[in-house]
Coordinates of C-alpha atoms and ligand atoms in Angstrom, one line a residue:
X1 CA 0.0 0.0 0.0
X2 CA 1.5 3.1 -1.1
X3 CA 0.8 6.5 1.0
X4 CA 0.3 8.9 1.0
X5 CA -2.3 8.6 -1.5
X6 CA -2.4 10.6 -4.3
X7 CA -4.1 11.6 -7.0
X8 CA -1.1 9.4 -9.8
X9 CA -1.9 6.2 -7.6
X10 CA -3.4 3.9 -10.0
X11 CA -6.9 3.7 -9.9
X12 CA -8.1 0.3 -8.4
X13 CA -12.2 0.3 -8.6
X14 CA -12.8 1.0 -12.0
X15 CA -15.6 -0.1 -14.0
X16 CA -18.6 0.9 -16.3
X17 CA -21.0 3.1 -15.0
X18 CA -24.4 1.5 -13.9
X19 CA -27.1 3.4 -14.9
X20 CA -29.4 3.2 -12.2
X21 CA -29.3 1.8 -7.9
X22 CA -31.5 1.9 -5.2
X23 CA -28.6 4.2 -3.1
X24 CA -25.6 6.3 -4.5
X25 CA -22.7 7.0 -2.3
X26 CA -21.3 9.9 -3.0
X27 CA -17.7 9.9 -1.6
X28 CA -15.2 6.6 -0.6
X29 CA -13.9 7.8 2.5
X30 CA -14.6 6.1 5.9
X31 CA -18.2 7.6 6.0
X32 CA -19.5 6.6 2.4
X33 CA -17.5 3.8 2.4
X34 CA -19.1 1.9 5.5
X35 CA -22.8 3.4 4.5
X36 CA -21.8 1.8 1.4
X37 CA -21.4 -1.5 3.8
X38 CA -23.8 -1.4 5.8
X39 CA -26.6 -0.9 2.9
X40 CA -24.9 -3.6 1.2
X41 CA -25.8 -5.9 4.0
X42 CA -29.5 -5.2 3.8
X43 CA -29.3 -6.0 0.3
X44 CA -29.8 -2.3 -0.8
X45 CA -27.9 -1.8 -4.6
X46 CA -25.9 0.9 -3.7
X47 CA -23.0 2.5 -6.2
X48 CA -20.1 4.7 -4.6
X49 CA -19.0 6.9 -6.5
X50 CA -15.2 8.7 -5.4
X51 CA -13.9 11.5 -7.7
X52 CA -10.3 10.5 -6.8
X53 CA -8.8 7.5 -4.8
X54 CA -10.4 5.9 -1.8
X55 CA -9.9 7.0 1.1
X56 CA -7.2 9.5 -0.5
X57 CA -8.3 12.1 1.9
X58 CA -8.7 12.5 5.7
X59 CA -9.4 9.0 6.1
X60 CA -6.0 7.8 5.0
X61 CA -4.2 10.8 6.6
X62 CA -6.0 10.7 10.0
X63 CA -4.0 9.5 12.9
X64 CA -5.4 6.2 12.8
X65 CA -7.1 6.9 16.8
X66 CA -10.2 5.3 17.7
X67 CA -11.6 6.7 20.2
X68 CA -14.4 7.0 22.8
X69 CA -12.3 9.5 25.4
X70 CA -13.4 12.7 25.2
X71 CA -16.0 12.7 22.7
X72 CA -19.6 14.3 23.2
X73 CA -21.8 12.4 24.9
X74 CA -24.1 12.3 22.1
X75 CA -21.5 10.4 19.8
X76 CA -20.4 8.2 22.7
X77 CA -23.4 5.5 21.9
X78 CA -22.7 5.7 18.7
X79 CA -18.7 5.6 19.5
X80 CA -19.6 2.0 21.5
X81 CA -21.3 1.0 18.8
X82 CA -18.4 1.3 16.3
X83 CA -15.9 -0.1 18.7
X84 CA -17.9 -2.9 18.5
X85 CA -18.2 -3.3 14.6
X86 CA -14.2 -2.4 14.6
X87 CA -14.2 -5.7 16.5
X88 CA -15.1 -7.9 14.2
X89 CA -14.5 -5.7 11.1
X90 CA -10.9 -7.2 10.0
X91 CA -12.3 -10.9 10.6
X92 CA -15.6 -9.8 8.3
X93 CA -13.4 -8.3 5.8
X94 CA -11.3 -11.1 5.5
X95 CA -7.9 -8.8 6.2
X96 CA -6.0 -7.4 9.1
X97 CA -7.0 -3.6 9.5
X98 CA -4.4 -3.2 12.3
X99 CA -6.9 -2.3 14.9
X100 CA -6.2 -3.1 18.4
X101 CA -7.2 -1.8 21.9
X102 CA -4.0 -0.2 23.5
X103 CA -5.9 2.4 24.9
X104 CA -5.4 5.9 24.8
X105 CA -4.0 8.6 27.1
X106 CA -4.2 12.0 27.4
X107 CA -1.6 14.1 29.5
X108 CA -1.5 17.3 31.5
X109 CA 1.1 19.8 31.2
X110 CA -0.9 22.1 33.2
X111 CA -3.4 21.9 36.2
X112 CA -6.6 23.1 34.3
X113 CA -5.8 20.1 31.9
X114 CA -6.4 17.6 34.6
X115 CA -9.7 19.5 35.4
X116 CA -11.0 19.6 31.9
X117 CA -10.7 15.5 31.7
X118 CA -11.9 15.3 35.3
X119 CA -15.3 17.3 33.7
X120 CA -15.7 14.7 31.3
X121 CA -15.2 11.5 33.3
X122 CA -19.0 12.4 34.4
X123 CA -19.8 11.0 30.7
X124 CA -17.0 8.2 30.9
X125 CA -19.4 6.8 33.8
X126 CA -22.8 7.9 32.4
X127 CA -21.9 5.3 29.6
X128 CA -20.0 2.9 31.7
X129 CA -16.8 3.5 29.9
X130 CA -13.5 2.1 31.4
X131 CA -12.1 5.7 31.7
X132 CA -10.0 6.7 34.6
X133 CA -8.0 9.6 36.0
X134 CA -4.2 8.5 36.3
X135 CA -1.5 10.4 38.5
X136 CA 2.0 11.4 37.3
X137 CA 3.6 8.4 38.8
X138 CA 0.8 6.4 37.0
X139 CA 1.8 8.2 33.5
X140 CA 5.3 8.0 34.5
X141 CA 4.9 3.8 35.1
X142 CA 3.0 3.1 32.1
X143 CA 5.1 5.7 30.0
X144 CA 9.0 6.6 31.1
X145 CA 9.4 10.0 29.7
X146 CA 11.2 12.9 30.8
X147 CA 8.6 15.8 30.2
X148 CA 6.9 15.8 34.0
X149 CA 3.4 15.1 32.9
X150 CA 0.8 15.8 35.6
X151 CA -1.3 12.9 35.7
X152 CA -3.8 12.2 32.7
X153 CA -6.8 10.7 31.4
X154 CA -6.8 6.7 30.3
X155 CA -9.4 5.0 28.5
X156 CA -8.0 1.1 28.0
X157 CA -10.6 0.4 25.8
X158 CA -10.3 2.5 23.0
X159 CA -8.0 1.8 20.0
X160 CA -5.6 2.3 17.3
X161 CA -6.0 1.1 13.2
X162 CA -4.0 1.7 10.3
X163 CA -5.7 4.6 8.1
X164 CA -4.4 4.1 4.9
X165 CA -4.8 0.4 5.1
X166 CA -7.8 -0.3 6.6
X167 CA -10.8 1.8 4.4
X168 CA -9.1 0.9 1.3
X169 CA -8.8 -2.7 2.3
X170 CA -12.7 -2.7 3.3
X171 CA -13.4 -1.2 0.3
X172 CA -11.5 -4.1 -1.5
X173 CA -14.1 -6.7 0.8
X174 CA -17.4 -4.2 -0.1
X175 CA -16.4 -4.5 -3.8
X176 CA -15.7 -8.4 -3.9
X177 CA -19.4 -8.6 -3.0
X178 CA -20.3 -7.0 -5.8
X179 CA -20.9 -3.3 -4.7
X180 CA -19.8 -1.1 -7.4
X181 CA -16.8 1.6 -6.5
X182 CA -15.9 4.2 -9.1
X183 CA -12.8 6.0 -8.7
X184 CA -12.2 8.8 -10.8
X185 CA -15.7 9.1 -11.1
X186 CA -17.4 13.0 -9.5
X187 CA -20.2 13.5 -8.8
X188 CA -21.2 17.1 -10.3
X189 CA -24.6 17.8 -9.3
X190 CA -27.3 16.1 -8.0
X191 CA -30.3 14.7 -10.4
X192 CA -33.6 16.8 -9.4
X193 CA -37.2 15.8 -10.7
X194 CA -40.3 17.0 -9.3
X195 CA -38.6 18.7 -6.2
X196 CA -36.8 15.1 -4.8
X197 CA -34.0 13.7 -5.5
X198 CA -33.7 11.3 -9.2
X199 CA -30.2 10.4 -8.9
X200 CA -26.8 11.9 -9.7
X201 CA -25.2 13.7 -12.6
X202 CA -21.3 12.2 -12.8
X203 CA -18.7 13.5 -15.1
X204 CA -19.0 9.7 -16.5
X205 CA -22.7 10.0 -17.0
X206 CA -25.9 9.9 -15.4
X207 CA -27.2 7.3 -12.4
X208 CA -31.1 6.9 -11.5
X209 CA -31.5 6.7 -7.8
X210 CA -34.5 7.9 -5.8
X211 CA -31.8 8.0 -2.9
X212 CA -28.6 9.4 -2.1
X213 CA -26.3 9.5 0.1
X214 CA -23.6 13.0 0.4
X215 CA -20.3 12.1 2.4
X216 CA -17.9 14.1 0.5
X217 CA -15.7 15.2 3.3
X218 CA -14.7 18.8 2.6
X219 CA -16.2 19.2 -0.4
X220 CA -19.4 18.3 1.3
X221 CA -20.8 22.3 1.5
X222 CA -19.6 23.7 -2.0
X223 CA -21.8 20.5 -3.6
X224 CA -24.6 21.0 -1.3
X225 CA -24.8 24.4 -1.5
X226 CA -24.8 24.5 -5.2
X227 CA -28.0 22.7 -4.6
X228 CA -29.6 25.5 -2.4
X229 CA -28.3 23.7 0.6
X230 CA -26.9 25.4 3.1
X231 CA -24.3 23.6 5.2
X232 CA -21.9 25.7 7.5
X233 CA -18.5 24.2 7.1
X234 CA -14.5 25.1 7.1
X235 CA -11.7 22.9 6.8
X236 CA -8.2 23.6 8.1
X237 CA -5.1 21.8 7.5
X238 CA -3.2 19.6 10.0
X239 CA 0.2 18.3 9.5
X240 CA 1.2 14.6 10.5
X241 CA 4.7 12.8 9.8
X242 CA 5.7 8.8 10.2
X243 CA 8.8 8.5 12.1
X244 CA 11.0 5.5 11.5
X245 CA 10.9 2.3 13.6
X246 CA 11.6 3.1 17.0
X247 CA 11.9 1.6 20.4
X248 CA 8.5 0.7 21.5
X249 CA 7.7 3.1 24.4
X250 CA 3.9 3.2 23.9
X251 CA 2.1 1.1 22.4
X252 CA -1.5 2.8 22.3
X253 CA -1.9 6.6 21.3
X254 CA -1.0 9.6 23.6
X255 CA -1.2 13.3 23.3
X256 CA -0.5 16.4 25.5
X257 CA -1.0 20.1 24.6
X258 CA 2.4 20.3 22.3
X259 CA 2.3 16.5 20.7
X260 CA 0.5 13.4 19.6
X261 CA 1.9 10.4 18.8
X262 CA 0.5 6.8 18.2
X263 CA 2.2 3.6 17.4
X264 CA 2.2 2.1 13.8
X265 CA 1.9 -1.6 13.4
X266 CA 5.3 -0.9 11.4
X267 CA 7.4 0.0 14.2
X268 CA 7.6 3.5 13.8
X269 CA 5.2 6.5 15.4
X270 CA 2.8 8.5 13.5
X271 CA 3.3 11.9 15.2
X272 CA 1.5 15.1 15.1
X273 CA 1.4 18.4 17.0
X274 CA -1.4 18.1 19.5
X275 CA -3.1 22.1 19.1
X276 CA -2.0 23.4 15.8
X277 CA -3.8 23.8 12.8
X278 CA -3.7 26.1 9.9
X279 CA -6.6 27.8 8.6
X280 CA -7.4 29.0 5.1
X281 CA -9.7 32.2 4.9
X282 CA -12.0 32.4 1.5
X283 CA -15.3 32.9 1.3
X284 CA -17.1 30.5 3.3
X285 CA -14.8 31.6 6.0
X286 CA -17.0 35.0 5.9
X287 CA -20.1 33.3 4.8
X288 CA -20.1 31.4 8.2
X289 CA -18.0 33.3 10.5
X290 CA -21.2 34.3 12.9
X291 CA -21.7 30.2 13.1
X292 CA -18.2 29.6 14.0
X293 CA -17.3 32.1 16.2
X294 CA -17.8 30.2 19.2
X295 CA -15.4 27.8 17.8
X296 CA -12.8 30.2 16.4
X297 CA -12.7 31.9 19.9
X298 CA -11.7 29.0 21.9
X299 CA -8.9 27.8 19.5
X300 CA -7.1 31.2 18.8
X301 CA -3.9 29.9 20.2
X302 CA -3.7 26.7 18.3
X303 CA -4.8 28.7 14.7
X304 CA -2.9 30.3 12.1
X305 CA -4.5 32.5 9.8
X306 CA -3.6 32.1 5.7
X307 CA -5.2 34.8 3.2
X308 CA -5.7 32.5 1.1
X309 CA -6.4 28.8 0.1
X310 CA -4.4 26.9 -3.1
X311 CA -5.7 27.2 -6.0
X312 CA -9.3 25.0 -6.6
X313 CA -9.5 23.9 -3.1
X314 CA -13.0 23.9 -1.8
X315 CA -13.1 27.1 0.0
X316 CA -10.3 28.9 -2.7
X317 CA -11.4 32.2 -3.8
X318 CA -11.0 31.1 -7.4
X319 CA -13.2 28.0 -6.8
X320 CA -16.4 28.7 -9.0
X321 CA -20.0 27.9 -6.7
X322 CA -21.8 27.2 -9.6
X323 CA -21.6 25.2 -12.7
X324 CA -23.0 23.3 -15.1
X325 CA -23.3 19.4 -14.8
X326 CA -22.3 19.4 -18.5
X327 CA -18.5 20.4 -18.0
X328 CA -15.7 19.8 -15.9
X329 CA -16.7 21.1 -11.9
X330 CA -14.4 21.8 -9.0
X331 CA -14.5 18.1 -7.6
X332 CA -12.4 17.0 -10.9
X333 CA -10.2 19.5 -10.4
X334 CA -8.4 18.2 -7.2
X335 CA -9.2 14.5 -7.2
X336 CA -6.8 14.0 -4.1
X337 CA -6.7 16.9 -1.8
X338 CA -3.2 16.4 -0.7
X339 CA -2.0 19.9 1.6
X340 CA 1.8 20.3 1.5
X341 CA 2.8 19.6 5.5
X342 CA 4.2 22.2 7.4
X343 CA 7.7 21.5 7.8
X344 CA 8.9 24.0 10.5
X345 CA 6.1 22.1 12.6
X346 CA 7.7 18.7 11.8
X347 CA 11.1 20.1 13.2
X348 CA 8.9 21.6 16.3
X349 CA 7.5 17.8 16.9
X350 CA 10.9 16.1 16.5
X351 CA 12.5 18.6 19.5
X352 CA 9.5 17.9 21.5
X353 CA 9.9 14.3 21.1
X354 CA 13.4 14.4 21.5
X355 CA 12.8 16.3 24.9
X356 CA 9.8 14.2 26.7
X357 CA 12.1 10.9 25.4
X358 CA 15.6 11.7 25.5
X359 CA 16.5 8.0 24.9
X360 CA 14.6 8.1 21.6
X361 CA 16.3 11.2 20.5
X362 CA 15.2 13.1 17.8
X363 CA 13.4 10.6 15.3
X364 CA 13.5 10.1 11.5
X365 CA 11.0 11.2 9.5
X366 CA 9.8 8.4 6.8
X367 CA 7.5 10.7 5.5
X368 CA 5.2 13.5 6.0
X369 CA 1.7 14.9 4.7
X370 CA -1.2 17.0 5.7
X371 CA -5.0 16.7 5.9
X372 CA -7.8 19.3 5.2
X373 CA -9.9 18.3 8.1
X374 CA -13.7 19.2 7.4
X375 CA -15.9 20.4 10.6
X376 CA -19.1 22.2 12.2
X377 CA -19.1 25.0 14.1
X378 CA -20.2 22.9 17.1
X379 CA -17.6 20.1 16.1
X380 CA -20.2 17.4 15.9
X381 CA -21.5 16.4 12.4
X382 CA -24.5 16.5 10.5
X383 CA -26.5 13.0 10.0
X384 CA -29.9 13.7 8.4
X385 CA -31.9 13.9 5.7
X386 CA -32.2 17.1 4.1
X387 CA -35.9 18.0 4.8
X388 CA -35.6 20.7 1.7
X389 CA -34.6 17.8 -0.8
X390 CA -36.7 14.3 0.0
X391 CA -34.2 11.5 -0.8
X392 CA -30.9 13.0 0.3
X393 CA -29.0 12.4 3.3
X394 CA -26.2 14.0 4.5
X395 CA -23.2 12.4 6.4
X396 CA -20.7 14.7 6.8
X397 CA -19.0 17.3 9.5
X398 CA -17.0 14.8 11.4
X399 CA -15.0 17.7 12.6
X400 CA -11.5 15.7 13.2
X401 CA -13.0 12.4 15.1
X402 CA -14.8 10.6 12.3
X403 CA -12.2 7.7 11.7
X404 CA -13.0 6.1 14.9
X405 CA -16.9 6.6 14.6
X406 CA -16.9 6.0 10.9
X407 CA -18.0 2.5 11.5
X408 CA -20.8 3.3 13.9
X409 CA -22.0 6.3 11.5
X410 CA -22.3 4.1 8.6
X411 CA -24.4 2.0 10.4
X412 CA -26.7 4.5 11.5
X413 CA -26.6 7.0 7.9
X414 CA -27.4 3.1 6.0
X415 CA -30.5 2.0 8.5
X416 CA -31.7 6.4 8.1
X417 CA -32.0 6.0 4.5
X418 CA -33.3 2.3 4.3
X419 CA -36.2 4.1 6.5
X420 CA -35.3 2.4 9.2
X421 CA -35.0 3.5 13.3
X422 CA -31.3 4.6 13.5
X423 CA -31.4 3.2 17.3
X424 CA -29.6 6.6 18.4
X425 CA -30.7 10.0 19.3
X426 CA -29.4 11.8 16.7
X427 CA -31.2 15.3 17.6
X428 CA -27.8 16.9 18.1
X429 CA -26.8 16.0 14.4
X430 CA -29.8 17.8 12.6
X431 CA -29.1 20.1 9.8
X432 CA -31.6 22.4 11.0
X433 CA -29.6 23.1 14.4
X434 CA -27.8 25.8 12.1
X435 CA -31.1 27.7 10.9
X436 CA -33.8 26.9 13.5
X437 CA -32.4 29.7 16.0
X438 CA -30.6 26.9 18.2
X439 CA -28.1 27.9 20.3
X440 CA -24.6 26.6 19.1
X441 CA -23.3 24.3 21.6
X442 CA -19.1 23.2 21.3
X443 CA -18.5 19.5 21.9
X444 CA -16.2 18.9 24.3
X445 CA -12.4 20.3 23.7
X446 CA -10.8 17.4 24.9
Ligands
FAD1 C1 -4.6 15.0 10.1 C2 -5.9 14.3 10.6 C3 -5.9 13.6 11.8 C4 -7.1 13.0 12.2 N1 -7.0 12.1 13.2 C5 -8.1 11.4 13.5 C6 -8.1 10.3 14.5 O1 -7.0 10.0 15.0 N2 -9.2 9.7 14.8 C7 -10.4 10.0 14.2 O2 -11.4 9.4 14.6 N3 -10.5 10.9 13.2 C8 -9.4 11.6 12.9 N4 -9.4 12.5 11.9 C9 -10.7 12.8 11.2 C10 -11.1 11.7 10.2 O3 -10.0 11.4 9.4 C11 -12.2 12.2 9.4 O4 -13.3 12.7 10.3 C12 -12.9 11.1 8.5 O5 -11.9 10.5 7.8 C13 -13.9 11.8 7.6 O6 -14.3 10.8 6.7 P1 -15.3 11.2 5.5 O7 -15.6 9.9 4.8 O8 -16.4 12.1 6.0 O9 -14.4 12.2 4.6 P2 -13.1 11.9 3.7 O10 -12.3 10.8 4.2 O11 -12.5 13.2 3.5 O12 -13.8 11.4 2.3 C14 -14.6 12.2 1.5 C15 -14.4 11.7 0.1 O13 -15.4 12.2 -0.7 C16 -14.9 12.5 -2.0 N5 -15.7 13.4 -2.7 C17 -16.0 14.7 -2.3 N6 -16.8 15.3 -3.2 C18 -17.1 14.4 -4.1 C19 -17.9 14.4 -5.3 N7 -18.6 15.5 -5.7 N8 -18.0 13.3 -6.1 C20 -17.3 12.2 -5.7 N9 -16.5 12.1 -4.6 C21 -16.4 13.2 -3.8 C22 -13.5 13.0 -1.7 O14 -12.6 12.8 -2.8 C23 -13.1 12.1 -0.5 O15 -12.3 11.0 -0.9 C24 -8.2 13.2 11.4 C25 -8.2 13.9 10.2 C26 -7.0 14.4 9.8 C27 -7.0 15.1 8.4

């Protein structure tokens, strides 16, 4: 498996078109991909359609942490659920997915950070989670380092799997049952008759569907929009590097206010600064900063400002909003987003590695990449129907937590549009929350 992805890989699902299904997928990363799954199991035809690579974007460039620490409580049933299907998920796809439960830890540099995970332990017990509050001896025990951690936050439980292995490996499973994946195959506009939804318009032709599924990551707004769907989301870049094989000194995932790191089933550590993101201004920026500025607010530290996107990213300034079906749209334009990483931030992370694990030293980099990582301005996502259109459903928003949860989400988006009980109260993930005069609520900023 060759990563990062990118947009030269050769394509692997390839195929002719079908002209009509009872579901279309739009997107192949961990969301459409397991909807994809999950509908297949019911015996719904479903066709995924992926404008680039599978899983080329965040769901291959994630940190590969699955987790139930920390989230907001109304994920956590949902989180349960998908540590559950991650369970049995490499068996049912017939291939190792690298997921194991080595926990994961979250440090404290500071006082307040032990208070803010001592806040959310009342949700750890709420769901009967094997959380617990650890000391600094504790931390110091389970992880020799030399950086003086307070104490921190443990969940045994949750998890670790291999990003850019596992989706595209259960995409390999989904289509060896027969489910049709197109790469290379956008999806320009959605098919409109009589005021529902009629199936999709691709740049490879048309499919009839009276159903339809949007999980196009950060392209998710700039299609529904262009649709007369409104759908407040940003993206903002992280940076991640994969360190060579190292001395095993963890063996789950940990993070504290400067660094992340997480063991690799190769040896090495994928690592990653633990508050630092880089944000692109265009015009959704301004279209939606009222929405976000909750969020914007209490992340000002861990934010830089750019003026300006690259060229045809979702939110660039160049990046036409509307367009006809009949040429070439923004989603063919980037078929990989692949961000260039921050490299004065890798050199950052290998000092601070170097420093909380002197024996370690400063480790080599095998390779680096960055991630456009869509979100919501309450940093929960949206999983509904779209009231305004009959026949779509929307899966998208996983604002930085979605790999984990991607399991459990595609459970619940496949049983929402086979009209069936989702079996989770999904009232905090309603479109409407954004135009219904709700007060915006911030998950959890653990
Ligand atoms: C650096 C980084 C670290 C992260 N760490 C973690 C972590 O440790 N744990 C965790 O749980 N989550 C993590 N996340 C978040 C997680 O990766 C995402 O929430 C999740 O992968 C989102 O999945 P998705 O399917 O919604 O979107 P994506 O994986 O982005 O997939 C969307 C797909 O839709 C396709 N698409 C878009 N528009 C169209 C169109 N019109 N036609 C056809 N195809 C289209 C795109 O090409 C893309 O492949 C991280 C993310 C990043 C970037």
């Amino acid at each position: 498996m060759t990563f990062p992805i990118r947009a030269d890989n050769p394509a692997t699902f390839t195929g002719p078109l079908p002209e009509a299904a009872d579901v279309v997928v739009i997107g192949g990363g961990v969301i459409g991909v397991m909807t994809a799954w999950f509908l297949a199991r019911r015996g719904v035809k479903v066709v995924l359609c992926e404008k680039g690579r599978i899983a080329g974007e965040q769901s291959s460039r994630n940190w590969g942490w699955v987790r139930q620490q920390g989230r907001d409580p109304a994920e956590l049933p949902i989180m349960i659920e998908a540590m559950a299907i991650w369970k049995g998920l490499s068996a049912e796809a017939g291939a190792d997915l690298g997921f194991r439960q080595t926990g994961v830890l979250y440090l404290a540099n500071k006082p307040a950070d032990l208070a803010r995970y001592e806040g959310w332990m009342v949700h750890a017990r709420a769901h009967g989670l094997d959380t617990r509050m650890v000391t600094a001896s504790e931390v110091a025990a389970m992880l020799p380092n030399a950086a003086g951690w307070l104490g921190g936050i443990w969940t045994a439980s949750d998890a670790r799997a291999e990003p850019w292995i596992a989706v595209p490996r259960i995409a390999t499973a989904l289509a060896a049952r027969g489910v049709a994946i197109r790469e290379d195959c956008a999806v320009r506009a959605l098919d409109i008759a009589g005021g529902r939804i009629a199936g999709v318009l691709t740049e490879r032709g048309r499919i009839r569907a009276d159903r339809v599924v949007l999980a196009g990551g950060a392209w998710s707004a700039l299609l529904a929009r262009a649709q007369g769907i409104g759908l407040p989301q940003l993206s903002v870049r992280a940076t991640v590097a994969a360190t060579e094989p190292l001395p095993e000194v963890w063996t789950g995932a940990a993070a504290d206010s400067h660094f992340a790191i997480r063991r690799r089933a190769d040896g090495g550590y994928t690592l990653a600064p633990g508050h630092f993101h880089e944000f692109f201004i265009g015009p959704d920026a301004f279209r939606n900063l009222w929405a976000f500025r909750a969020q914007i607010l209490s992340d000002l530290s861990g934010t830089r400002f750019l003026p300006a996107a690259p060229k045809h990213y979702p939110d660039a300034w160049g990046t036409p909003r509307r367009w006809s079906p009949d040429g070439e749209s923004p989603f063919e334009r980037v078929r990989v987003l692949d961000p260039a990483p921050n490299r004065a931030e890798i050199e950052r992370l290998r000092t601070r590695f170097a420093a909380a694990f002197p024996a370690l030293g400063k480790p080599a980099i095998r390779t680096a990449w960055a991630g456009m990582i869509d979100t919501m301005p309450d940093v929960v996502p949206v999983i509904d129907h779209a009231a305004a259109l009959p026949g779509l459903t929307i899966a998208t928003g996983m604002s930085g937590h979605g790999f984990g949860i991607g399991p459990g989400v595609g459970r619940v988006v496949a049983d929402l549009v086979a009209g069936l009980a989702p079996g989770h109260d999904l009232a905090r993930f309603r479109l409407a929350r954004f135009s219904d005069g709700s007060r915006i609520e911030l998950g959890p900023a653990l």
